[in-house]
mmCIF file of C-alpha atoms in Angstrom:
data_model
loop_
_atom_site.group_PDB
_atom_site.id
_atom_site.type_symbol
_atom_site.label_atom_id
_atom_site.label_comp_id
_atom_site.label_asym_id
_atom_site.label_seq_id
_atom_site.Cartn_x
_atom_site.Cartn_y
_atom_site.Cartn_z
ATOM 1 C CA UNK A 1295 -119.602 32.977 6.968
ATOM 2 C CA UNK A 1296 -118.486 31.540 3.843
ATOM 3 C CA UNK A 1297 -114.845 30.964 3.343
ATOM 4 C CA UNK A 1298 -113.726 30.625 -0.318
ATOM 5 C CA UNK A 1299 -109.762 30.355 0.129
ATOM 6 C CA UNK A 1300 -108.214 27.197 0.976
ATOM 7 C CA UNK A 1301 -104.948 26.115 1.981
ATOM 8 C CA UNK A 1302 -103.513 22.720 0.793
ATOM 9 C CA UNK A 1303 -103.327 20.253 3.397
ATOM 10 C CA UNK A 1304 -100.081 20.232 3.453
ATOM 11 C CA UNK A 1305 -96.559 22.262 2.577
ATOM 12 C CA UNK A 1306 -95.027 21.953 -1.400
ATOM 13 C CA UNK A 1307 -91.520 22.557 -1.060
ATOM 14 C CA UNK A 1308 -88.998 23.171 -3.622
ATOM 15 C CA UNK A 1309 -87.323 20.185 -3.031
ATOM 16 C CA UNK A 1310 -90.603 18.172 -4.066
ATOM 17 C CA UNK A 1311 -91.215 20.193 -6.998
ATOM 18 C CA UNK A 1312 -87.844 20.199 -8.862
ATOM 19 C CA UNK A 1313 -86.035 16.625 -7.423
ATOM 20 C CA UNK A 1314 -83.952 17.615 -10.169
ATOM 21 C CA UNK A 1315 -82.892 21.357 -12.223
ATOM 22 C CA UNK A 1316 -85.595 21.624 -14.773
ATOM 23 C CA UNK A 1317 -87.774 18.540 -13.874
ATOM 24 C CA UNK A 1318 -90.792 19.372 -11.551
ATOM 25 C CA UNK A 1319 -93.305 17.286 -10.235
ATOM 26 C CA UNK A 1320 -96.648 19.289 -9.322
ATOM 27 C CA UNK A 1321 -98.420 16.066 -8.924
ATOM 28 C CA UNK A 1322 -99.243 16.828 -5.421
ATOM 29 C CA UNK A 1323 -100.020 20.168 -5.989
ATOM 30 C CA UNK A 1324 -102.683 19.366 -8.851
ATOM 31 C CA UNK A 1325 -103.716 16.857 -6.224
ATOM 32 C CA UNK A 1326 -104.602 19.701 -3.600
ATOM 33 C CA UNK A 1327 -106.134 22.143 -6.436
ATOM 34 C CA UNK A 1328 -108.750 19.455 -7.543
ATOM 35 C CA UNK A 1329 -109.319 18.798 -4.358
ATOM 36 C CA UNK A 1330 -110.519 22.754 -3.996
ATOM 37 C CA UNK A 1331 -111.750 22.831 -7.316
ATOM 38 C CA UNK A 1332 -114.435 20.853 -6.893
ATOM 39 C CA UNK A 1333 -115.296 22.225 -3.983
ATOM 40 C CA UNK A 1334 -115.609 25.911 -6.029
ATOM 41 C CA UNK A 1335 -112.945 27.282 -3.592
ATOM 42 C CA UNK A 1336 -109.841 29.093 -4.824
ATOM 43 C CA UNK A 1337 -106.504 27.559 -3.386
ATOM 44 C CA UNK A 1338 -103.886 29.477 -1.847
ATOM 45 C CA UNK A 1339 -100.441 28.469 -3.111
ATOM 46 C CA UNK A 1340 -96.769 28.867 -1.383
ATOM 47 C CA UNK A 1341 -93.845 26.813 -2.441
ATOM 48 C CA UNK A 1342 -91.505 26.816 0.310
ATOM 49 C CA UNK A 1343 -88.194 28.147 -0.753
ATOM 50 C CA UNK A 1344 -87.311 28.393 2.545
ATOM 51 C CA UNK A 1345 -88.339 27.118 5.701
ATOM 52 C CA UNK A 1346 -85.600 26.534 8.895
ATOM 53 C CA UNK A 1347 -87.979 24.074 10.154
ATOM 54 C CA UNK A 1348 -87.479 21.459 7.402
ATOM 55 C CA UNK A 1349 -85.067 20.852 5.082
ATOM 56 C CA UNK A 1350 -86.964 22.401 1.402
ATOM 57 C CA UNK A 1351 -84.055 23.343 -0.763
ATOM 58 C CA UNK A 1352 -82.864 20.475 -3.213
ATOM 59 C CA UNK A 1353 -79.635 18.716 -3.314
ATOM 60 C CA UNK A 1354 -78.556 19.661 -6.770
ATOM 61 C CA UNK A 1355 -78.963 23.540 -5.831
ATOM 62 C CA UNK A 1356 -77.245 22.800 -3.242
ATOM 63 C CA UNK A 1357 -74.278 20.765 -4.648
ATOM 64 C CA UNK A 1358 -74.735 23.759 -7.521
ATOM 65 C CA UNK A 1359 -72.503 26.340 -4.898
ATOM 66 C CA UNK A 1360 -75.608 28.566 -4.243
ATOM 67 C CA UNK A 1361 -74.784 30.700 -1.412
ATOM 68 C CA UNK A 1362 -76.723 29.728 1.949
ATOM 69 C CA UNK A 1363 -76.956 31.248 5.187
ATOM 70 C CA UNK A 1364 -78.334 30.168 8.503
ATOM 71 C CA UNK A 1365 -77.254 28.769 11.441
ATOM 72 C CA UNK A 1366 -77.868 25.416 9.803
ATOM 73 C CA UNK A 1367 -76.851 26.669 6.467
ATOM 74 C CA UNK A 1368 -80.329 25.868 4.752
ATOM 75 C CA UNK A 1369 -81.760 28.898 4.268
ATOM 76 C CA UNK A 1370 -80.816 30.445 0.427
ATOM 77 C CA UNK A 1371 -79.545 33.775 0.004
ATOM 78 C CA UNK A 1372 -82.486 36.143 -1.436
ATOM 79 C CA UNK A 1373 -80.047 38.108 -3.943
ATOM 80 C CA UNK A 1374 -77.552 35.396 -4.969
ATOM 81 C CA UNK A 1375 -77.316 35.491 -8.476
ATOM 82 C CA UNK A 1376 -78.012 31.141 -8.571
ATOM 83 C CA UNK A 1377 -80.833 31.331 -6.132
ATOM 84 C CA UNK A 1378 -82.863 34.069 -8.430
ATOM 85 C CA UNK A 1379 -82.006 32.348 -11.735
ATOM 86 C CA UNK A 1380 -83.720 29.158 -10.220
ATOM 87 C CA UNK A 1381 -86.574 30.543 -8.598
ATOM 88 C CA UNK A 1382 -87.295 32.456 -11.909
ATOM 89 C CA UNK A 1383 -87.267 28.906 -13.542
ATOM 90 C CA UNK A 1384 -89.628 27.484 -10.681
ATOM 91 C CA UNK A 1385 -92.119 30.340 -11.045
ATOM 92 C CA UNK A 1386 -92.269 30.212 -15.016
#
């Protein structure tokens, strides 16, 4: 049996990928994809949004007054207004 999708080895949050609004890092993403790539695999790719295991949201959306809910408070609000203008910016 020949498996030709691939995780990465380990999670991209949101957090890691914008430290700050409109300035992303994919370094270790493009890290995990050539990785795969020269494997010939395809990569699966998921960046965390959120997770109430770990903390994957970034400060300034935070400090930004986007609504959160969770017993911890660090899980985003699917329909606020802030949450889906940045998560449009993070998937363009």
């Amino acid at each position: 049996l020949e498996v030709s999708w691939v995780y990465p080895s380990g999670e991209v949050t949101w957090k890691e990928v914008e430290p700050e609004r409109g300035i992303y890092n994919w370094n270790k993403l493009d890290q995990e994809v050539a990785k795969v790539q020269v494997k010939g695999k395809k990569i699966w790719i998921q960046v965390l949004t959120d997770n109430p295991d770990a903390e994957v949201i970034p400060q300034w959306a935070i400090d930004s007054g986007m609504h959160q809910i969770g017993e911890k408070m660090d899980k985003p609000v699917q329909w606020d207004p802030l949450y889906l203008e940045y998560l449009e910016g993070l998937i363009k």
